[in-house]
mmCIF file of C-alpha atoms and ligand atoms in Angstrom:
data_model
loop_
_atom_site.group_PDB
_atom_site.id
_atom_site.type_symbol
_atom_site.label_atom_id
_atom_site.label_comp_id
_atom_site.label_asym_id
_atom_site.label_seq_id
_atom_site.Cartn_x
_atom_site.Cartn_y
_atom_site.Cartn_z
ATOM 1 C CA MET A 1 0.000 0.000 0.000
ATOM 2 C CA ASP A 2 1.269 3.453 -0.902
ATOM 3 C CA TRP A 3 0.047 5.299 2.181
ATOM 4 C CA HIS A 4 1.878 8.483 1.249
ATOM 5 C CA ARG A 5 -0.007 8.654 -2.035
ATOM 6 C CA ILE A 6 -3.287 7.989 -0.224
ATOM 7 C CA ARG A 7 -2.429 10.791 2.191
ATOM 8 C CA SER A 8 -2.209 13.204 -0.759
ATOM 9 C CA ASP A 9 -5.947 12.598 -1.385
ATOM 10 C CA PHE A 10 -6.529 14.882 1.633
ATOM 11 C CA PRO A 11 -5.885 18.496 0.571
ATOM 12 C CA ILE A 12 -6.251 19.868 4.114
ATOM 13 C CA LEU A 13 -3.232 17.925 5.371
ATOM 14 C CA ASP A 14 -0.894 19.873 3.113
ATOM 15 C CA GLN A 15 -0.496 23.027 5.214
ATOM 16 C CA GLN A 16 1.685 24.654 7.837
ATOM 17 C CA VAL A 17 0.507 25.509 11.342
ATOM 18 C CA HIS A 18 2.659 27.932 13.350
ATOM 19 C CA GLY A 19 5.447 27.427 10.843
ATOM 20 C CA HIS A 20 5.402 23.611 11.078
ATOM 21 C CA PRO A 21 3.861 21.013 8.784
ATOM 22 C CA LEU A 22 0.423 20.110 10.147
ATOM 23 C CA VAL A 23 0.338 16.784 12.017
ATOM 24 C CA TYR A 24 -3.337 15.980 12.439
ATOM 25 C CA LEU A 25 -3.816 13.571 15.349
ATOM 26 C CA ASP A 26 -7.465 14.261 16.170
ATOM 27 C CA SER A 27 -9.316 11.889 13.858
ATOM 28 C CA ALA A 28 -11.192 10.219 16.721
ATOM 29 C CA ALA A 29 -13.003 13.563 17.142
ATOM 30 C CA SER A 30 -13.460 14.074 13.401
ATOM 31 C CA SER A 31 -11.668 12.711 10.366
ATOM 32 C CA GLN A 32 -10.465 14.703 7.386
ATOM 33 C CA LYS A 33 -12.191 14.416 3.999
ATOM 34 C CA PRO A 34 -10.632 13.147 0.791
ATOM 35 C CA ARG A 35 -10.972 15.052 -2.469
ATOM 36 C CA ALA A 36 -13.335 12.318 -3.754
ATOM 37 C CA VAL A 37 -15.887 13.224 -1.065
ATOM 38 C CA ILE A 38 -15.413 16.995 -1.425
ATOM 39 C CA ASN A 39 -15.853 16.733 -5.217
ATOM 40 C CA THR A 40 -18.983 14.612 -4.848
ATOM 41 C CA LEU A 41 -20.514 17.319 -2.661
ATOM 42 C CA SER A 42 -19.676 20.115 -5.129
ATOM 43 C CA ARG A 43 -20.932 18.070 -8.068
ATOM 44 C CA TYR A 44 -24.181 17.355 -6.269
ATOM 45 C CA TYR A 45 -24.758 21.060 -5.530
ATOM 46 C CA GLU A 46 -23.658 22.138 -9.003
ATOM 47 C CA ARG A 47 -25.753 19.632 -10.965
ATOM 48 C CA ASP A 48 -28.342 17.610 -9.059
ATOM 49 C CA ASN A 49 -29.511 19.550 -6.003
ATOM 50 C CA ALA A 50 -33.238 19.172 -5.263
ATOM 51 C CA ASN A 51 -35.413 17.758 -2.519
ATOM 52 C CA VAL A 52 -35.843 13.984 -2.574
ATOM 53 C CA HIS A 53 -38.907 11.729 -2.820
ATOM 54 C CA ARG A 54 -41.462 14.465 -3.454
ATOM 55 C CA ALA A 55 -41.278 15.685 -7.038
ATOM 56 C CA LEU A 56 -41.442 14.262 -10.533
ATOM 57 C CA HIS A 57 -38.837 16.525 -12.111
ATOM 58 C CA ASP A 58 -35.424 15.361 -13.248
ATOM 59 C CA LEU A 59 -33.270 16.972 -10.592
ATOM 60 C CA SER A 60 -35.381 15.478 -7.820
ATOM 61 C CA ALA A 61 -35.264 12.072 -9.498
ATOM 62 C CA ARG A 62 -31.452 12.274 -9.692
ATOM 63 C CA ALA A 63 -31.127 13.422 -6.088
ATOM 64 C CA THR A 64 -33.484 10.641 -4.957
ATOM 65 C CA ASP A 65 -31.583 7.997 -6.926
ATOM 66 C CA ALA A 66 -28.248 9.093 -5.464
ATOM 67 C CA PHE A 67 -29.775 9.263 -1.973
ATOM 68 C CA GLU A 68 -31.252 5.759 -2.123
ATOM 69 C CA ALA A 69 -28.108 4.363 -3.796
ATOM 70 C CA ALA A 70 -26.178 5.562 -0.738
ATOM 71 C CA ARG A 71 -28.582 3.664 1.526
ATOM 72 C CA LYS A 72 -27.769 0.509 -0.450
ATOM 73 C CA LYS A 73 -24.038 1.177 -0.058
ATOM 74 C CA VAL A 74 -24.392 1.609 3.685
ATOM 75 C CA ALA A 75 -26.395 -1.628 3.971
ATOM 76 C CA ARG A 76 -23.686 -3.525 2.117
ATOM 77 C CA PHE A 77 -20.896 -1.726 4.011
ATOM 78 C CA ILE A 78 -22.152 -3.037 7.376
ATOM 79 C CA GLY A 79 -23.646 -6.322 6.178
ATOM 80 C CA ALA A 80 -27.316 -5.496 6.865
ATOM 81 C CA ALA A 81 -29.921 -7.935 5.570
ATOM 82 C CA SER A 82 -31.905 -5.172 3.852
ATOM 83 C CA ASP A 83 -31.595 -1.507 2.789
ATOM 84 C CA ASP A 84 -34.720 -0.861 4.858
ATOM 85 C CA GLU A 85 -32.726 -1.523 8.035
ATOM 86 C CA ILE A 86 -30.647 1.634 7.389
ATOM 87 C CA ILE A 87 -31.965 4.844 8.975
ATOM 88 C CA PHE A 88 -30.154 8.099 8.293
ATOM 89 C CA THR A 89 -29.534 10.225 11.358
ATOM 90 C CA ARG A 90 -27.354 13.215 12.231
ATOM 91 C CA GLY A 91 -24.811 10.907 13.853
ATOM 92 C CA SER A 92 -24.243 8.266 16.513
ATOM 93 C CA THR A 93 -25.772 10.466 19.207
ATOM 94 C CA GLU A 94 -29.060 10.873 17.362
ATOM 95 C CA GLY A 95 -29.223 7.153 16.559
ATOM 96 C CA ILE A 96 -28.907 6.229 20.238
ATOM 97 C CA ASN A 97 -31.521 8.808 21.244
ATOM 98 C CA LEU A 98 -33.869 7.445 18.590
ATOM 99 C CA VAL A 99 -33.625 3.927 20.040
ATOM 100 C CA ALA A 100 -34.026 5.209 23.609
ATOM 101 C CA ASN A 101 -37.112 7.244 22.698
ATOM 102 C CA THR A 102 -38.850 4.608 20.584
ATOM 103 C CA TRP A 103 -37.832 1.049 21.407
ATOM 104 C CA GLY A 104 -36.842 2.070 24.935
ATOM 105 C CA THR A 105 -40.027 3.930 25.838
ATOM 106 C CA GLN A 106 -42.130 1.139 24.384
ATOM 107 C CA ASN A 107 -40.321 -1.773 26.028
ATOM 108 C CA LEU A 108 -38.882 -0.725 29.372
ATOM 109 C CA ARG A 109 -40.779 -0.894 32.652
ATOM 110 C CA ALA A 110 -39.859 -0.044 36.251
ATOM 111 C CA GLY A 111 -37.292 -2.523 37.560
ATOM 112 C CA ASP A 112 -35.941 -3.534 34.141
ATOM 113 C CA VAL A 113 -32.188 -3.184 33.784
ATOM 114 C CA ILE A 114 -30.310 -1.185 31.160
ATOM 115 C CA LEU A 115 -26.714 -2.374 31.129
ATOM 116 C CA VAL A 116 -23.847 -0.213 29.831
ATOM 117 C CA THR A 117 -20.111 -0.201 30.538
ATOM 118 C CA GLY A 118 -17.848 2.134 32.487
ATOM 119 C CA MET A 119 -16.181 3.285 29.264
ATOM 120 C CA GLU A 120 -19.190 4.732 27.423
ATOM 121 C CA HIS A 121 -19.118 8.036 25.581
ATOM 122 C CA HIS A 122 -21.679 10.425 27.119
ATOM 123 C CA SER A 123 -23.753 9.805 23.971
ATOM 124 C CA ASN A 124 -24.230 6.181 25.003
ATOM 125 C CA LEU A 125 -24.879 6.997 28.643
ATOM 126 C CA VAL A 126 -27.006 10.137 29.037
ATOM 127 C CA PRO A 127 -29.878 8.930 26.752
ATOM 128 C CA TRP A 128 -30.144 5.793 28.939
ATOM 129 C CA GLN A 129 -30.105 7.885 32.129
ATOM 130 C CA LEU A 130 -32.992 9.930 30.715
ATOM 131 C CA LEU A 131 -34.823 6.744 29.724
ATOM 132 C CA ALA A 132 -34.283 5.245 33.178
ATOM 133 C CA GLN A 133 -35.682 8.414 34.787
ATOM 134 C CA ARG A 134 -38.753 8.272 32.536
ATOM 135 C CA THR A 135 -39.495 4.575 32.952
ATOM 136 C CA GLY A 136 -38.140 3.633 36.379
ATOM 137 C CA ALA A 137 -35.671 1.246 34.759
ATOM 138 C CA ILE A 138 -32.343 0.701 36.539
ATOM 139 C CA LEU A 139 -29.056 1.635 34.900
ATOM 140 C CA LYS A 140 -26.067 -0.606 35.677
ATOM 141 C CA HIS A 141 -22.570 -0.699 34.295
ATOM 142 C CA ILE A 142 -19.790 -3.209 33.768
ATOM 143 C CA PRO A 143 -16.611 -1.963 35.474
ATOM 144 C CA VAL A 144 -13.394 -1.285 33.597
ATOM 145 C CA LEU A 145 -10.202 -2.988 34.810
ATOM 146 C CA ASP A 146 -6.874 -1.194 35.281
ATOM 147 C CA ASP A 147 -5.677 -2.397 31.875
ATOM 148 C CA GLY A 148 -8.630 -0.691 30.174
ATOM 149 C CA THR A 149 -10.581 -3.854 29.379
ATOM 150 C CA LEU A 150 -14.006 -4.827 30.686
ATOM 151 C CA ASP A 151 -14.255 -6.902 33.859
ATOM 152 C CA SER A 152 -15.336 -10.187 32.291
ATOM 153 C CA ALA A 153 -16.262 -11.789 35.624
ATOM 154 C CA ALA A 154 -18.645 -8.888 36.307
ATOM 155 C CA ILE A 155 -20.226 -9.332 32.874
ATOM 156 C CA ASP A 156 -21.424 -12.787 33.849
ATOM 157 C CA THR A 157 -22.987 -11.607 37.114
ATOM 158 C CA LEU A 158 -24.505 -8.424 35.678
ATOM 159 C CA LEU A 159 -25.925 -9.891 32.481
ATOM 160 C CA THR A 160 -29.046 -11.439 33.986
ATOM 161 C CA GLU A 161 -32.586 -11.925 32.685
ATOM 162 C CA GLN A 162 -33.548 -8.548 34.168
ATOM 163 C CA VAL A 163 -31.386 -6.895 31.522
ATOM 164 C CA LYS A 164 -33.623 -5.701 28.693
ATOM 165 C CA LEU A 165 -30.952 -3.722 26.873
ATOM 166 C CA PHE A 166 -27.179 -3.966 26.739
ATOM 167 C CA ALA A 167 -25.607 -0.912 25.066
ATOM 168 C CA PHE A 168 -21.847 -0.768 24.723
ATOM 169 C CA VAL A 169 -19.028 0.786 22.777
ATOM 170 C CA HIS A 170 -17.241 -1.238 20.098
ATOM 171 C CA VAL A 171 -13.942 0.693 20.252
ATOM 172 C CA SER A 172 -13.420 3.087 23.173
ATOM 173 C CA ASN A 173 -12.687 6.677 22.141
ATOM 174 C CA SER A 174 -10.826 7.273 25.410
ATOM 175 C CA LEU A 175 -8.847 4.058 25.880
ATOM 176 C CA GLY A 176 -8.563 2.476 22.452
ATOM 177 C CA THR A 177 -9.971 -0.759 23.879
ATOM 178 C CA ILE A 178 -11.600 -2.998 21.283
ATOM 179 C CA ASN A 179 -14.409 -4.802 23.065
ATOM 180 C CA PRO A 180 -15.217 -8.423 22.114
ATOM 181 C CA ALA A 181 -18.511 -7.332 20.539
ATOM 182 C CA ARG A 182 -19.477 -10.660 19.006
ATOM 183 C CA GLU A 183 -19.013 -12.563 22.254
ATOM 184 C CA LEU A 184 -20.837 -9.885 24.280
ATOM 185 C CA CYS A 185 -23.801 -9.816 21.883
ATOM 186 C CA ALA A 186 -24.050 -13.615 22.090
ATOM 187 C CA LYS A 187 -24.073 -13.476 25.905
ATOM 188 C CA ALA A 188 -26.758 -10.782 25.845
ATOM 189 C CA LYS A 189 -28.862 -12.773 23.427
ATOM 190 C CA ALA A 190 -28.662 -15.813 25.704
ATOM 191 C CA VAL A 191 -30.491 -13.858 28.459
ATOM 192 C CA GLY A 192 -32.940 -12.271 26.004
ATOM 193 C CA ALA A 193 -31.424 -8.764 26.076
ATOM 194 C CA VAL A 194 -31.480 -6.470 23.061
ATOM 195 C CA THR A 195 -28.051 -5.089 22.103
ATOM 196 C CA LEU A 196 -26.949 -1.690 20.827
ATOM 197 C CA LEU A 197 -23.385 -1.357 19.608
ATOM 198 C CA ASP A 198 -21.809 2.110 19.453
ATOM 199 C CA GLY A 199 -19.651 1.899 16.339
ATOM 200 C CA ALA A 200 -18.527 5.539 16.230
ATOM 201 C CA GLN A 201 -14.847 4.507 16.449
ATOM 202 C CA SER A 202 -15.049 1.180 14.629
ATOM 203 C CA ALA A 203 -16.953 1.999 11.421
ATOM 204 C CA GLY A 204 -14.458 3.064 8.768
ATOM 205 C CA HIS A 205 -11.590 1.546 10.760
ATOM 206 C CA MET A 206 -12.333 -2.161 10.312
ATOM 207 C CA PRO A 207 -14.705 -4.376 8.324
ATOM 208 C CA ILE A 208 -18.119 -4.378 9.996
ATOM 209 C CA ASN A 209 -20.773 -7.038 9.594
ATOM 210 C CA VAL A 210 -23.742 -6.481 11.875
ATOM 211 C CA ARG A 211 -25.132 -9.953 11.265
ATOM 212 C CA ASP A 212 -21.831 -11.572 12.148
ATOM 213 C CA LEU A 213 -21.507 -9.333 15.236
ATOM 214 C CA GLY A 214 -25.050 -10.330 16.192
ATOM 215 C CA CYS A 215 -26.124 -6.879 17.419
ATOM 216 C CA ASP A 216 -29.723 -5.630 17.211
ATOM 217 C CA PHE A 217 -28.797 -1.963 16.749
ATOM 218 C CA PHE A 218 -25.593 -0.386 15.461
ATOM 219 C CA VAL A 219 -24.836 3.341 15.237
ATOM 220 C CA PHE A 220 -22.054 5.310 13.608
ATOM 221 C CA SER A 221 -21.157 8.838 12.470
ATOM 222 C CA GLY A 222 -20.130 9.773 8.929
ATOM 223 C CA HIS A 223 -17.743 12.532 9.961
ATOM 224 C CA LYS A 224 -15.402 10.064 11.720
ATOM 225 C CA MET A 225 -14.988 8.046 8.510
ATOM 226 C CA CYS A 226 -14.245 10.620 5.809
ATOM 227 C CA ALA A 227 -17.868 11.704 5.213
ATOM 228 C CA PRO A 228 -19.341 15.149 5.983
ATOM 229 C CA THR A 229 -20.537 16.205 9.435
ATOM 230 C CA GLY A 230 -24.248 16.010 10.173
ATOM 231 C CA ILE A 231 -24.836 12.554 8.749
ATOM 232 C CA GLY A 232 -24.879 9.215 10.523
ATOM 233 C CA VAL A 233 -26.587 5.854 10.521
ATOM 234 C CA LEU A 234 -28.762 3.786 12.793
ATOM 235 C CA TYR A 235 -28.970 0.149 11.775
ATOM 236 C CA GLY A 236 -31.778 -1.839 13.376
ATOM 237 C CA ARG A 237 -32.880 -5.406 12.829
ATOM 238 C CA MET A 238 -36.124 -5.224 10.806
ATOM 239 C CA GLU A 239 -37.976 -7.421 13.290
ATOM 240 C CA LEU A 240 -37.418 -4.689 15.917
ATOM 241 C CA LEU A 241 -37.800 -1.642 13.651
ATOM 242 C CA GLU A 242 -41.211 -2.858 12.493
ATOM 243 C CA THR A 243 -42.546 -2.799 16.041
ATOM 244 C CA MET A 244 -41.168 0.635 16.921
ATOM 245 C CA PRO A 245 -43.275 3.817 16.964
ATOM 246 C CA PRO A 246 -42.008 6.954 15.216
ATOM 247 C CA TRP A 247 -39.930 9.467 17.166
ATOM 248 C CA HIS A 248 -40.067 12.691 15.140
ATOM 249 C CA GLY A 249 -43.291 13.483 13.311
ATOM 250 C CA GLY A 250 -43.408 15.438 10.058
ATOM 251 C CA GLY A 251 -43.195 15.152 6.299
ATOM 252 C CA GLU A 252 -41.863 12.050 4.539
ATOM 253 C CA MET A 253 -42.738 9.642 7.356
ATOM 254 C CA ILE A 254 -46.506 9.403 6.885
ATOM 255 C CA LEU A 255 -48.874 7.344 4.754
ATOM 256 C CA ASN A 256 -52.035 9.276 5.454
ATOM 257 C CA VAL A 257 -52.803 12.335 7.578
ATOM 258 C CA THR A 258 -56.100 13.745 8.806
ATOM 259 C CA LEU A 259 -56.461 16.665 11.195
ATOM 260 C CA GLU A 260 -56.933 14.133 14.003
ATOM 261 C CA ALA A 261 -54.460 11.331 13.349
ATOM 262 C CA SER A 262 -51.913 9.839 10.976
ATOM 263 C CA THR A 263 -50.655 6.501 9.779
ATOM 264 C CA TYR A 264 -46.966 5.932 9.222
ATOM 265 C CA LYS A 265 -44.729 4.525 6.565
ATOM 266 C CA PRO A 266 -42.802 1.340 7.264
ATOM 267 C CA PRO A 267 -39.105 1.564 8.257
ATOM 268 C CA PRO A 268 -36.800 3.249 7.417
ATOM 269 C CA HIS A 269 -38.949 6.222 6.267
ATOM 270 C CA ARG A 270 -41.049 6.110 9.447
ATOM 271 C CA PHE A 271 -37.936 7.331 11.284
ATOM 272 C CA GLU A 272 -36.820 9.976 8.787
ATOM 273 C CA ALA A 273 -39.198 12.904 9.258
ATOM 274 C CA GLY A 274 -38.488 16.080 7.315
ATOM 275 C CA THR A 275 -35.969 16.877 4.613
ATOM 276 C CA PRO A 276 -32.891 14.759 5.235
ATOM 277 C CA ASP A 277 -29.248 15.825 4.844
ATOM 278 C CA ILE A 278 -29.281 14.827 1.169
ATOM 279 C CA ALA A 279 -25.765 16.047 0.382
ATOM 280 C CA GLY A 280 -24.512 14.404 3.570
ATOM 281 C CA VAL A 281 -26.014 11.062 2.598
ATOM 282 C CA ILE A 282 -24.519 11.248 -0.900
ATOM 283 C CA GLY A 283 -21.181 12.292 0.636
ATOM 284 C CA LEU A 284 -21.364 9.307 2.974
ATOM 285 C CA GLY A 285 -21.865 7.053 -0.051
ATOM 286 C CA ALA A 286 -18.749 8.581 -1.659
ATOM 287 C CA ALA A 287 -16.775 8.051 1.561
ATOM 288 C CA ILE A 288 -17.773 4.380 1.609
ATOM 289 C CA ASP A 289 -16.661 3.970 -2.026
ATOM 290 C CA TYR A 290 -13.365 5.629 -1.146
ATOM 291 C CA LEU A 291 -12.737 3.500 1.964
ATOM 292 C CA GLU A 292 -13.678 0.287 0.179
ATOM 293 C CA ALA A 293 -11.269 1.074 -2.654
ATOM 294 C CA ILE A 294 -8.445 1.212 -0.074
ATOM 295 C CA GLY A 295 -9.855 -1.837 1.714
ATOM 296 C CA LEU A 296 -11.076 -1.949 5.306
ATOM 297 C CA GLU A 297 -8.665 -4.770 6.166
ATOM 298 C CA ASN A 298 -5.769 -2.632 4.945
ATOM 299 C CA ILE A 299 -6.993 0.331 6.987
ATOM 300 C CA GLN A 300 -7.356 -1.870 10.049
ATOM 301 C CA ARG A 301 -3.808 -3.200 9.646
ATOM 302 C CA HIS A 302 -2.394 0.305 9.210
ATOM 303 C CA ASP A 303 -4.315 1.544 12.301
ATOM 304 C CA HIS A 304 -2.911 -1.351 14.258
ATOM 305 C CA ASN A 305 0.679 -0.705 13.134
ATOM 306 C CA LEU A 306 0.448 3.006 13.900
ATOM 307 C CA SER A 307 -1.038 2.604 17.362
ATOM 308 C CA ASN A 308 1.377 -0.131 18.366
ATOM 309 C CA TYR A 309 4.344 1.851 17.086
ATOM 310 C CA ALA A 310 3.053 4.914 18.944
ATOM 311 C CA VAL A 311 2.645 3.025 22.234
ATOM 312 C CA GLN A 312 6.124 1.557 21.861
ATOM 313 C CA GLN A 313 7.764 4.944 21.221
ATOM 314 C CA MET A 314 5.695 6.989 23.674
ATOM 315 C CA ARG A 315 6.429 4.585 26.528
ATOM 316 C CA GLU A 316 10.015 5.881 26.453
ATOM 317 C CA VAL A 317 8.920 9.425 27.320
ATOM 318 C CA PRO A 318 9.741 9.976 31.027
ATOM 319 C CA GLY A 319 6.743 10.640 33.291
ATOM 320 C CA ILE A 320 4.150 9.379 30.794
ATOM 321 C CA ARG A 321 1.201 7.219 31.769
ATOM 322 C CA ILE A 322 -0.593 5.567 28.870
ATOM 323 C CA LEU A 323 -4.192 4.545 29.458
ATOM 324 C CA GLY A 324 -5.851 1.528 27.903
ATOM 325 C CA PRO A 325 -4.547 -1.813 26.697
ATOM 326 C CA ASP A 326 -0.794 -1.637 26.669
ATOM 327 C CA PHE A 327 -0.119 -3.443 23.455
ATOM 328 C CA GLY A 328 -1.505 -5.592 20.706
ATOM 329 C CA HIS A 329 -5.216 -5.337 20.148
ATOM 330 C CA ARG A 330 -6.099 -1.633 20.340
ATOM 331 C CA GLY A 331 -7.877 0.994 18.277
ATOM 332 C CA ALA A 332 -6.125 3.809 16.433
ATOM 333 C CA LEU A 333 -5.484 6.111 19.369
ATOM 334 C CA VAL A 334 -3.278 6.611 22.385
ATOM 335 C CA ALA A 335 -4.560 8.525 25.415
ATOM 336 C CA PHE A 336 -1.983 9.490 27.994
ATOM 337 C CA HIS A 337 -1.120 11.714 30.904
ATOM 338 C CA LEU A 338 2.217 13.470 31.216
ATOM 339 C CA ASP A 339 3.067 14.162 34.867
ATOM 340 C CA CYS A 340 4.548 17.623 34.198
ATOM 341 C CA ALA A 341 1.638 19.273 32.358
ATOM 342 C CA HIS A 342 -2.135 19.589 32.383
ATOM 343 C CA PRO A 343 -3.613 18.084 29.182
ATOM 344 C CA HIS A 344 -4.832 21.514 28.028
ATOM 345 C CA ASP A 345 -1.361 23.055 28.399
ATOM 346 C CA LEU A 346 0.223 20.116 26.638
ATOM 347 C CA VAL A 347 -2.242 20.321 23.741
ATOM 348 C CA GLU A 348 -1.508 24.053 23.354
ATOM 349 C CA PHE A 349 2.226 23.383 23.411
ATOM 350 C CA ALA A 350 1.855 20.672 20.746
ATOM 351 C CA ASN A 351 -0.345 23.002 18.665
ATOM 352 C CA SER A 352 2.412 25.614 18.645
ATOM 353 C CA HIS A 353 4.551 22.882 17.016
ATOM 354 C CA GLY A 354 1.925 22.054 14.380
ATOM 355 C CA ILE A 355 0.438 19.000 16.113
ATOM 356 C CA ALA A 356 -3.369 18.828 16.492
ATOM 357 C CA MET A 357 -4.452 16.695 19.466
ATOM 358 C CA ARG A 358 -7.288 16.817 21.949
ATOM 359 C CA GLY A 359 -7.033 17.180 25.721
ATOM 360 C CA GLY A 360 -9.761 16.786 28.300
ATOM 361 C CA HIS A 361 -12.317 14.190 29.333
ATOM 362 C CA HIS A 362 -13.243 13.171 25.741
ATOM 363 C CA CYS A 363 -16.932 12.920 26.712
ATOM 364 C CA THR A 364 -16.138 10.107 29.158
ATOM 365 C CA GLN A 365 -16.106 11.832 32.550
ATOM 366 C CA PRO A 366 -16.877 8.661 34.569
ATOM 367 C CA LEU A 367 -13.844 6.995 33.004
ATOM 368 C CA MET A 368 -11.545 9.882 33.972
ATOM 369 C CA LYS A 369 -12.770 9.526 37.551
ATOM 370 C CA ARG A 370 -12.188 5.775 37.372
ATOM 371 C CA PHE A 371 -8.544 6.315 36.344
ATOM 372 C CA LYS A 372 -8.104 9.271 38.737
ATOM 373 C CA VAL A 373 -6.929 11.711 36.070
ATOM 374 C CA PRO A 374 -8.328 15.216 35.423
ATOM 375 C CA GLY A 375 -8.314 14.360 31.740
ATOM 376 C CA THR A 376 -5.950 12.952 29.182
ATOM 377 C CA THR A 377 -4.221 14.016 26.020
ATOM 378 C CA ARG A 378 -5.285 11.933 23.058
ATOM 379 C CA ALA A 379 -3.388 11.327 19.851
ATOM 380 C CA SER A 380 -5.724 9.597 17.423
ATOM 381 C CA PHE A 381 -4.781 8.226 14.025
ATOM 382 C CA TYR A 382 -6.304 7.351 10.702
ATOM 383 C CA PHE A 383 -4.859 5.805 7.573
ATOM 384 C CA TYR A 384 -3.490 9.167 6.346
ATOM 385 C CA ASN A 385 -1.139 9.374 9.325
ATOM 386 C CA THR A 386 2.432 8.171 9.073
ATOM 387 C CA ILE A 387 5.218 6.751 11.224
ATOM 388 C CA GLU A 388 7.133 10.028 10.652
ATOM 389 C CA GLU A 389 4.273 11.929 12.282
ATOM 390 C CA ILE A 390 4.434 9.690 15.339
ATOM 391 C CA ASN A 391 8.187 10.297 15.550
ATOM 392 C CA ARG A 392 7.441 14.016 15.401
ATOM 393 C CA LEU A 393 4.893 13.624 18.221
ATOM 394 C CA VAL A 394 7.446 11.888 20.430
ATOM 395 C CA GLU A 395 9.994 14.636 19.693
ATOM 396 C CA VAL A 396 7.485 17.297 20.732
ATOM 397 C CA LEU A 397 6.519 15.364 23.895
ATOM 398 C CA LEU A 398 10.205 15.251 24.891
ATOM 399 C CA ALA A 399 10.457 18.996 24.220
ATOM 400 C CA ALA A 400 7.329 19.520 26.348
ATOM 401 C CA ARG A 401 8.999 17.734 29.250
ATOM 402 C CA LYS A 402 11.885 20.204 29.108
ATOM 403 C CA PHE A 403 9.513 23.145 28.700
ATOM 404 C CA PHE A 404 7.222 22.305 31.619
ATOM 405 C CA THR A 405 9.849 21.192 34.146
HETATM 406 C C1 LIG B 501 -17.833 10.489 18.676
HETATM 407 C C2 LIG B 501 -18.459 9.409 19.460
HETATM 408 C C3 LIG B 501 -19.829 9.395 19.713
HETATM 409 C C4 LIG B 501 -20.742 10.527 19.294
HETATM 410 O O1 LIG B 501 -20.719 10.736 17.932
HETATM 411 P P1 LIG B 501 -21.418 12.042 17.304
HETATM 412 O O2 LIG B 501 -20.916 12.058 15.920
HETATM 413 O O3 LIG B 501 -20.933 13.204 18.125
HETATM 414 O O4 LIG B 501 -22.884 11.843 17.413
HETATM 415 C C5 LIG B 501 -20.359 8.332 20.387
HETATM 416 N N1 LIG B 501 -19.583 7.318 20.807
HETATM 417 C C6 LIG B 501 -18.252 7.302 20.589
HETATM 418 C C7 LIG B 501 -17.457 6.138 21.049
HETATM 419 C C8 LIG B 501 -17.646 8.343 19.918
HETATM 420 O O5 LIG B 501 -16.338 8.317 19.706
#
């Protein structure tokens, strides 16, 4: 693989920041976009832009075709059984809220258990807290061990028949832990629990097959996998989607409306009220084409090499504490704490050397408390990053040690 050539598909990466070549290590927050996606968006706005599904004119027909073709691509990309199992959302957060407000409200009663883990993003925690408050359900979590993996003994005691829903993150955005999703979904299924997998950090980084994983719901965000912001996906097994009431009411989701009541379309349109992010959906389709041309296995291997190389090199920095699995099986990020500097100061220092990282709680406050750190600094990678950039990061971390002590 010619990763340097692939990197040149990303125009934004070719710039200087504070007199240094930009080193973008914040892809876990949002990825950069290749020219193929940017061009697809301009072409759509220059040639085909119109609202979908509602008109008989040519532009609308073209926009609708491109929109529905993207739904097909997404279904294939994650191994769904049908295009109708793909619901377009604004992102992972909206997908989770949709499930909480439809399936959750319909199925949870006082005393039922919602099980999460101690490493959830706030997006996969707060919607369940709200649901628990509304329904009287009880929220429990699987603890995280010191090495950043889930406490597997606790899983077996917590995953009982009281658990109606088990929602957990596939790849942790704060630790890099890759959870054994297939095994966990099988355990949940054995006690009759419905599963929701938060794929915000796994989609676009590894091959995904929802049927092989065995999850009931899967969410991800386009902007973390080369697509525009504002577009995401909720996958749901048709058997469940069919039973779920709508969440948002409005245009596009109805069959028939009187002043008193309405009937609704079947999934997925039942859950897509109003004008969707048409350009976003088409851009997501272009991102999938782009990623598949590189190959998800290749991306996964490159992620793995980068993160393992980074852990190996960063370990040598004096006073560093790296969170999450030490080696081997980890996602494309390294979160760490340097004893001499607050994460915010360190991130500013790195920025003045052209390195873009993120410092803080990364939307996982309970996890920061668990590891007794005020926050961490996170270097996150994607396939456009290089070994040279990791060397540069280590150089700047060593300079930071001198600067702050
Ligand atoms: C980014 C992220 C989310 C939220 O995604 P949005 O695009 O902000 O909706 C949820 N879970 C994880 C693990 C994330 O990394």
